[in-house]
mmCIF file of C-alpha atoms and ligand atoms in Angstrom:
data_model
loop_
_atom_site.group_PDB
_atom_site.id
_atom_site.type_symbol
_atom_site.label_atom_id
_atom_site.label_comp_id
_atom_site.label_asym_id
_atom_site.label_seq_id
_atom_site.Cartn_x
_atom_site.Cartn_y
_atom_site.Cartn_z
ATOM 1 C CA UNK A 28 -14.546 -20.986 81.771
ATOM 2 C CA UNK A 29 -12.545 -24.164 82.696
ATOM 3 C CA UNK A 30 -10.678 -24.328 85.224
ATOM 4 C CA UNK A 31 -7.614 -25.093 83.380
ATOM 5 C CA UNK A 32 -7.720 -22.023 82.062
ATOM 6 C CA UNK A 33 -6.887 -20.336 84.807
ATOM 7 C CA UNK A 34 -3.317 -20.075 84.364
ATOM 8 C CA UNK A 35 -3.750 -17.637 80.998
ATOM 9 C CA UNK A 36 -7.351 -15.816 82.486
ATOM 10 C CA UNK A 37 -5.604 -12.374 83.630
ATOM 11 C CA UNK A 38 -7.741 -9.916 85.911
ATOM 12 C CA UNK A 39 -7.480 -6.455 86.150
ATOM 13 C CA UNK A 40 -9.792 -4.619 89.096
ATOM 14 C CA UNK A 41 -10.484 -1.348 89.122
ATOM 15 C CA UNK A 42 -10.992 0.326 92.289
ATOM 16 C CA UNK A 43 -12.136 3.360 93.692
ATOM 17 C CA UNK A 44 -12.690 5.115 97.638
ATOM 18 C CA UNK A 45 -15.900 3.305 98.145
ATOM 19 C CA UNK A 46 -13.734 0.267 98.745
ATOM 20 C CA UNK A 47 -12.208 1.987 101.318
ATOM 21 C CA UNK A 48 -15.161 4.025 103.324
ATOM 22 C CA UNK A 49 -15.587 1.292 105.354
ATOM 23 C CA UNK A 50 -12.044 1.651 107.025
ATOM 24 C CA UNK A 51 -13.137 5.316 108.236
ATOM 25 C CA UNK A 52 -11.720 7.252 104.427
ATOM 26 C CA UNK A 53 -14.471 9.366 102.842
ATOM 27 C CA UNK A 54 -15.741 9.103 99.881
ATOM 28 C CA UNK A 55 -15.704 12.138 97.462
ATOM 29 C CA UNK A 56 -18.814 12.511 95.856
ATOM 30 C CA UNK A 57 -21.110 10.950 98.318
ATOM 31 C CA UNK A 58 -23.588 13.687 100.287
ATOM 32 C CA UNK A 59 -20.995 13.845 103.192
ATOM 33 C CA UNK A 60 -17.974 13.011 101.084
ATOM 34 C CA UNK A 61 -14.686 15.708 100.199
ATOM 35 C CA UNK A 62 -15.971 17.225 97.679
ATOM 36 C CA UNK A 63 -18.946 18.566 100.204
ATOM 37 C CA UNK A 64 -16.637 19.497 102.240
ATOM 38 C CA UNK A 65 -13.439 21.477 100.162
ATOM 39 C CA UNK A 66 -13.388 22.865 96.460
ATOM 40 C CA UNK A 67 -12.017 20.712 94.083
ATOM 41 C CA UNK A 68 -10.805 23.614 91.824
ATOM 42 C CA UNK A 69 -8.949 25.002 95.450
ATOM 43 C CA UNK A 70 -6.675 21.546 96.243
ATOM 44 C CA UNK A 71 -6.888 19.144 93.017
ATOM 45 C CA UNK A 72 -5.457 21.372 90.105
ATOM 46 C CA UNK A 73 -2.450 22.972 89.147
ATOM 47 C CA UNK A 74 -3.833 26.042 89.444
ATOM 48 C CA UNK A 75 -5.444 25.605 92.706
ATOM 49 C CA UNK A 76 -1.698 24.870 93.915
ATOM 50 C CA UNK A 77 -0.752 28.093 92.225
ATOM 51 C CA UNK A 78 -2.989 29.972 93.702
ATOM 52 C CA UNK A 79 -2.547 29.142 97.399
ATOM 53 C CA UNK A 80 0.002 25.936 97.781
ATOM 54 C CA UNK A 81 -0.664 26.381 101.225
ATOM 55 C CA UNK A 82 -4.368 25.475 101.631
ATOM 56 C CA UNK A 83 -2.927 22.369 99.313
ATOM 57 C CA UNK A 84 -0.304 20.785 101.242
ATOM 58 C CA UNK A 85 -2.395 21.623 104.358
ATOM 59 C CA UNK A 86 -4.993 19.455 102.887
ATOM 60 C CA UNK A 87 -2.531 16.915 102.062
ATOM 61 C CA UNK A 88 -0.694 16.619 104.830
ATOM 62 C CA UNK A 89 -4.480 16.963 107.175
ATOM 63 C CA UNK A 90 -5.004 13.350 104.696
ATOM 64 C CA UNK A 91 -1.644 11.915 104.829
ATOM 65 C CA UNK A 92 -2.191 12.298 108.801
ATOM 66 C CA UNK A 93 -5.388 10.702 109.005
ATOM 67 C CA UNK A 94 -4.242 7.440 107.279
ATOM 68 C CA UNK A 95 -1.320 6.992 109.771
ATOM 69 C CA UNK A 96 -4.127 7.134 112.209
ATOM 70 C CA UNK A 97 -4.761 3.455 113.982
ATOM 71 C CA UNK A 98 -8.083 3.106 113.273
ATOM 72 C CA UNK A 99 -7.407 3.448 109.594
ATOM 73 C CA UNK A 100 -6.636 -0.552 108.910
ATOM 74 C CA UNK A 101 -7.291 -2.024 105.548
ATOM 75 C CA UNK A 102 -10.857 -3.828 105.490
ATOM 76 C CA UNK A 103 -12.741 -7.275 104.169
ATOM 77 C CA UNK A 104 -12.371 -6.128 101.022
ATOM 78 C CA UNK A 105 -9.475 -5.301 100.493
ATOM 79 C CA UNK A 106 -8.486 -8.004 102.217
ATOM 80 C CA UNK A 107 -9.862 -10.180 99.506
ATOM 81 C CA UNK A 108 -8.513 -8.667 96.502
ATOM 82 C CA UNK A 109 -4.812 -9.738 98.425
ATOM 83 C CA UNK A 110 -5.808 -13.270 98.559
ATOM 84 C CA UNK A 111 -7.680 -13.530 94.843
ATOM 85 C CA UNK A 112 -4.016 -12.414 93.757
ATOM 86 C CA UNK A 113 -2.508 -15.597 95.327
ATOM 87 C CA UNK A 114 -4.423 -17.700 95.012
ATOM 88 C CA UNK A 115 -5.619 -16.828 90.982
ATOM 89 C CA UNK A 116 -3.410 -18.884 89.358
ATOM 90 C CA UNK A 117 -2.951 -16.523 86.394
ATOM 91 C CA UNK A 118 -1.997 -12.005 86.637
ATOM 92 C CA UNK A 119 -4.495 -10.590 89.107
ATOM 93 C CA UNK A 120 -4.073 -6.793 88.447
ATOM 94 C CA UNK A 121 -5.214 -3.908 90.721
ATOM 95 C CA UNK A 122 -5.517 -0.438 88.901
ATOM 96 C CA UNK A 123 -6.354 1.858 91.534
ATOM 97 C CA UNK A 124 -7.778 5.163 91.646
ATOM 98 C CA UNK A 125 -7.389 5.506 95.607
ATOM 99 C CA UNK A 126 -4.096 6.953 96.623
ATOM 100 C CA UNK A 127 -4.131 5.447 100.294
ATOM 101 C CA UNK A 128 -1.797 2.699 100.673
ATOM 102 C CA UNK A 129 -4.558 0.130 102.011
ATOM 103 C CA UNK A 130 -4.577 -2.289 99.153
ATOM 104 C CA UNK A 131 -1.008 -3.142 99.844
ATOM 105 C CA UNK A 132 -1.300 -2.795 103.387
ATOM 106 C CA UNK A 133 -3.813 -5.885 102.972
ATOM 107 C CA UNK A 134 -0.964 -8.043 100.989
ATOM 108 C CA UNK A 135 -1.639 -6.906 97.136
ATOM 109 C CA UNK A 136 1.408 -6.896 95.429
ATOM 110 C CA UNK A 137 0.435 -5.698 92.448
ATOM 111 C CA UNK A 138 -1.056 -2.558 92.533
ATOM 112 C CA UNK A 139 -1.404 0.159 90.071
ATOM 113 C CA UNK A 140 -1.478 3.639 91.669
ATOM 114 C CA UNK A 141 -2.870 5.856 88.514
ATOM 115 C CA UNK A 142 -3.800 9.171 90.826
ATOM 116 C CA UNK A 143 -0.801 9.077 92.475
ATOM 117 C CA UNK A 144 0.118 8.173 96.225
ATOM 118 C CA UNK A 145 0.173 10.207 99.196
ATOM 119 C CA UNK A 146 2.426 8.728 100.898
ATOM 120 C CA UNK A 147 4.689 10.476 98.136
ATOM 121 C CA UNK A 148 6.036 13.768 97.301
ATOM 122 C CA UNK A 149 7.961 14.765 93.816
ATOM 123 C CA UNK A 150 9.538 17.787 92.928
ATOM 124 C CA UNK A 151 8.683 19.414 90.273
ATOM 125 C CA UNK A 152 11.993 20.751 89.077
ATOM 126 C CA UNK A 153 13.948 16.913 89.124
ATOM 127 C CA UNK A 154 11.552 14.774 88.707
ATOM 128 C CA UNK A 155 12.592 12.616 92.287
ATOM 129 C CA UNK A 156 10.130 11.220 94.300
ATOM 130 C CA UNK A 157 10.208 10.299 97.553
ATOM 131 C CA UNK A 158 8.100 8.209 100.041
ATOM 132 C CA UNK A 159 6.846 10.788 102.622
ATOM 133 C CA UNK A 160 4.727 10.066 105.746
ATOM 134 C CA UNK A 161 4.982 13.497 107.436
ATOM 135 C CA UNK A 162 3.729 17.297 106.591
ATOM 136 C CA UNK A 163 5.241 19.012 103.762
ATOM 137 C CA UNK A 164 5.783 22.664 103.845
ATOM 138 C CA UNK A 165 5.775 25.466 100.848
ATOM 139 C CA UNK A 166 8.957 25.626 101.181
ATOM 140 C CA UNK A 167 10.992 22.547 102.684
ATOM 141 C CA UNK A 168 13.987 22.005 99.902
ATOM 142 C CA UNK A 169 14.493 18.855 97.708
ATOM 143 C CA UNK A 170 16.581 16.047 99.066
ATOM 144 C CA UNK A 171 18.067 15.819 95.746
ATOM 145 C CA UNK A 172 18.382 18.705 93.426
ATOM 146 C CA UNK A 173 18.000 21.307 96.526
ATOM 147 C CA UNK A 174 15.747 23.673 95.287
ATOM 148 C CA UNK A 175 13.110 24.840 97.723
ATOM 149 C CA UNK A 176 9.931 25.723 95.181
ATOM 150 C CA UNK A 177 9.399 22.691 93.887
ATOM 151 C CA UNK A 178 8.184 20.414 96.499
ATOM 152 C CA UNK A 179 4.350 18.987 95.770
ATOM 153 C CA UNK A 180 2.489 15.928 97.099
ATOM 154 C CA UNK A 181 2.995 13.233 94.170
ATOM 155 C CA UNK A 182 -0.972 12.487 93.062
ATOM 156 C CA UNK A 183 -3.087 13.695 89.697
ATOM 157 C CA UNK A 184 -4.654 16.656 89.973
ATOM 158 C CA UNK A 185 -7.535 17.656 87.291
ATOM 159 C CA UNK A 186 -6.307 18.081 84.199
ATOM 160 C CA UNK A 187 -2.610 16.232 84.255
ATOM 161 C CA UNK A 188 -2.332 13.221 82.677
ATOM 162 C CA UNK A 189 -3.106 9.951 85.005
ATOM 163 C CA UNK A 190 0.036 7.334 85.427
ATOM 164 C CA UNK A 191 1.524 4.394 83.828
ATOM 165 C CA UNK A 192 -1.676 4.669 80.825
ATOM 166 C CA UNK A 193 -0.351 2.715 78.183
ATOM 167 C CA UNK A 194 0.079 -0.418 80.836
ATOM 168 C CA UNK A 195 -3.360 0.079 82.152
ATOM 169 C CA UNK A 196 -4.235 -0.081 78.121
ATOM 170 C CA UNK A 197 -2.337 -3.107 77.498
ATOM 171 C CA UNK A 198 -3.832 -5.101 80.764
ATOM 172 C CA UNK A 199 -7.065 -4.271 79.977
ATOM 173 C CA UNK A 200 -7.069 -5.286 76.117
ATOM 174 C CA UNK A 201 -5.912 -8.755 77.314
ATOM 175 C CA UNK A 202 -8.001 -9.373 80.578
ATOM 176 C CA UNK A 203 -10.461 -11.826 80.595
ATOM 177 C CA UNK A 204 -13.093 -10.468 83.488
ATOM 178 C CA UNK A 205 -12.968 -6.913 84.464
ATOM 179 C CA UNK A 206 -14.031 -5.795 87.876
ATOM 180 C CA UNK A 207 -15.115 -2.089 88.835
ATOM 181 C CA UNK A 208 -14.931 -1.688 92.531
ATOM 182 C CA UNK A 209 -16.534 1.407 94.379
ATOM 183 C CA UNK A 210 -16.222 4.048 92.367
ATOM 184 C CA UNK A 211 -19.264 6.768 90.986
ATOM 185 C CA UNK A 212 -17.761 6.481 87.510
ATOM 186 C CA UNK A 213 -17.706 9.985 87.028
ATOM 187 C CA UNK A 214 -14.314 10.843 86.395
ATOM 188 C CA UNK A 215 -12.011 9.782 83.129
ATOM 189 C CA UNK A 216 -9.992 8.303 81.905
ATOM 190 C CA UNK A 217 -11.154 5.328 84.206
ATOM 191 C CA UNK A 218 -14.207 5.726 83.733
ATOM 192 C CA UNK A 219 -14.183 4.679 80.157
ATOM 193 C CA UNK A 220 -12.044 1.047 80.963
ATOM 194 C CA UNK A 221 -15.523 -1.052 80.509
ATOM 195 C CA UNK A 222 -15.751 0.510 77.913
ATOM 196 C CA UNK A 223 -12.541 -0.668 76.809
ATOM 197 C CA UNK A 224 -12.371 -4.172 77.526
ATOM 198 C CA UNK A 225 -15.932 -3.766 76.109
ATOM 199 C CA UNK A 226 -14.627 -3.133 72.896
ATOM 200 C CA UNK A 227 -10.797 -4.027 72.726
ATOM 201 C CA UNK A 228 -11.217 -7.923 74.979
ATOM 202 C CA UNK A 229 -13.504 -10.889 75.732
ATOM 203 C CA UNK A 230 -13.920 -10.128 78.849
ATOM 204 C CA UNK A 231 -16.800 -10.272 81.548
ATOM 205 C CA UNK A 232 -17.482 -7.206 82.647
ATOM 206 C CA UNK A 233 -18.428 -6.620 86.701
ATOM 207 C CA UNK A 234 -19.231 -3.288 89.062
ATOM 208 C CA UNK A 235 -19.506 -4.154 92.542
ATOM 209 C CA UNK A 236 -20.954 -1.029 94.323
ATOM 210 C CA UNK A 237 -23.178 0.592 97.185
ATOM 211 C CA UNK A 238 -25.537 2.147 94.105
ATOM 212 C CA UNK A 239 -25.775 1.912 90.755
ATOM 213 C CA UNK A 240 -22.870 4.375 88.949
ATOM 214 C CA UNK A 241 -22.407 6.455 86.247
ATOM 215 C CA UNK A 242 -21.361 4.350 84.154
ATOM 216 C CA UNK A 243 -23.504 0.827 85.465
ATOM 217 C CA UNK A 244 -25.062 0.173 81.971
ATOM 218 C CA UNK A 245 -21.943 -0.981 80.350
ATOM 219 C CA UNK A 246 -21.282 -3.955 82.434
ATOM 220 C CA UNK A 247 -22.290 -7.054 82.023
ATOM 221 C CA UNK A 248 -22.997 -7.953 85.976
ATOM 222 C CA UNK A 249 -23.723 -6.195 88.915
ATOM 223 C CA UNK A 250 -23.826 -6.570 92.537
ATOM 224 C CA UNK A 251 -24.830 -3.831 94.705
ATOM 225 C CA UNK A 252 -23.908 -3.599 99.062
ATOM 226 C CA UNK A 253 -20.982 -2.971 101.023
ATOM 227 C CA UNK A 254 -17.733 -3.592 99.744
ATOM 228 C CA UNK A 255 -17.172 -5.657 102.626
ATOM 229 C CA UNK A 256 -19.090 -8.004 101.704
ATOM 230 C CA UNK A 257 -19.634 -8.240 97.865
ATOM 231 C CA UNK A 258 -16.313 -7.956 97.292
ATOM 232 C CA UNK A 259 -15.727 -10.965 99.694
ATOM 233 C CA UNK A 260 -18.177 -12.576 97.945
ATOM 234 C CA UNK A 261 -17.462 -12.437 94.879
ATOM 235 C CA UNK A 262 -14.443 -13.098 95.260
ATOM 236 C CA UNK A 263 -15.022 -16.558 96.891
ATOM 237 C CA UNK A 264 -17.529 -17.439 94.181
ATOM 238 C CA UNK A 265 -14.329 -16.292 91.474
ATOM 239 C CA UNK A 266 -12.055 -18.889 92.974
ATOM 240 C CA UNK A 267 -14.417 -21.878 93.326
ATOM 241 C CA UNK A 268 -15.833 -21.540 90.311
ATOM 242 C CA UNK A 269 -15.346 -18.553 88.292
ATOM 243 C CA UNK A 270 -17.279 -16.220 87.002
HETATM 244 N N1 LIG B 302 -18.949 -0.053 99.039
HETATM 245 C C1 LIG B 302 -18.381 0.476 98.107
HETATM 246 N N2 LIG B 302 -18.870 1.333 97.105
HETATM 247 C C2 LIG B 302 -18.750 2.379 98.241
HETATM 248 C C3 LIG B 302 -19.079 2.846 99.721
HETATM 249 C C4 LIG B 302 -18.776 0.993 99.877
HETATM 250 N N3 LIG B 302 -18.756 1.227 101.366
HETATM 251 N N4 LIG B 302 -19.412 4.078 100.462
HETATM 252 C C5 LIG B 302 -19.463 4.123 99.310
HETATM 253 N N5 LIG B 302 -19.533 3.637 97.753
HETATM 254 C C6 LIG B 302 -19.500 3.959 96.834
HETATM 255 C C7 LIG B 302 -20.410 5.619 96.270
HETATM 256 O O1 LIG B 302 -21.903 4.682 96.140
HETATM 257 C C8 LIG B 302 -19.949 5.639 94.798
HETATM 258 O O2 LIG B 302 -20.317 5.121 93.421
HETATM 259 O O3 LIG B 302 -18.024 4.444 96.028
HETATM 260 C C9 LIG B 302 -18.511 5.848 95.057
HETATM 261 C C10 LIG B 302 -17.334 6.491 95.456
HETATM 262 O O4 LIG B 302 -17.291 7.421 94.429
HETATM 263 P P1 LIG B 302 -16.606 8.561 94.114
HETATM 264 O O5 LIG B 302 -16.477 9.682 95.523
HETATM 265 O O6 LIG B 302 -16.803 9.966 92.795
HETATM 266 O O7 LIG B 302 -14.694 8.182 94.768
HETATM 267 P P2 LIG B 302 -14.394 7.782 92.726
HETATM 268 O O8 LIG B 302 -14.858 7.618 91.878
HETATM 269 O O9 LIG B 302 -13.041 7.066 93.157
HETATM 270 O O10 LIG B 302 -13.552 8.804 92.406
HETATM 271 C C11 LIG B 302 -12.225 9.208 91.153
HETATM 272 O O11 LIG B 302 -12.301 11.739 91.621
HETATM 273 O O12 LIG B 302 -11.973 13.247 93.010
HETATM 274 C C12 LIG B 302 -11.750 12.066 92.596
HETATM 275 O O13 LIG B 302 -8.757 11.858 92.329
HETATM 276 C C13 LIG B 302 -10.702 11.952 92.787
HETATM 277 O O14 LIG B 302 -9.760 9.554 92.426
HETATM 278 C C14 LIG B 302 -10.716 10.267 93.102
HETATM 279 C C15 LIG B 302 -11.900 10.024 91.769
#
């Protein structure tokens, strides 16, 4: 890749829970992960919410509290991606499966939360969304329509459609570099992005993860190690000499 082409080279970065692990937030499927403590069927499905809305609200309320703790901060992996967006002359889009706000707090601006955002809630009755930093109660009245039975976390649950898929696929199809960071490759559609890129774009594909993901063989290249180490190293490399 020549330097003169850089402004036309867009980069798409898929991130998962692994990038936030060293900031103090648990992943899902590691041995000590969230799904070893609670059943995803209970807290991350529409059926679970219907069965026991209080349990689901409590789960997201406690994660919202945790995100506000003073020691939960963006790490060197998030910061390197923010630097990449600032210094790379072409477009850089982060598509994150994470519902935390650590990419934004590190300085990234072009972030798409395909699984929703912990600090937002929405009303299932009128579809309005609201910034929300405190607890959400089961019979919370919607600030817009006033209904008391529709408020829920703005989080995509299993069985629901991830957000902004048309925009994501359009961007994947014209990217020059696709990076996947800190995701186990268990959950679709995100796990299928690398195959989509390989079919539709003339792009380099790389996985940066602690260990090979489920889809490791689909990537042209891989760097294994903690995100706080491998992400800054790789960002430095591509700003210096491309991929
Ligand atoms: N640095 C890099 N990668 C790490 C680190 C680290 N410090 N720690 C763990 N990892 C890797 C793990 O090896 C694992 O491959 O991060 C990955 C995390 O995988 P998951 O826990 O499955 O998280 P993720 O892929 O983001 O899950 C996808 O599943 O339950 C849903 O909605 C939830 O968005 C989530 C989706």
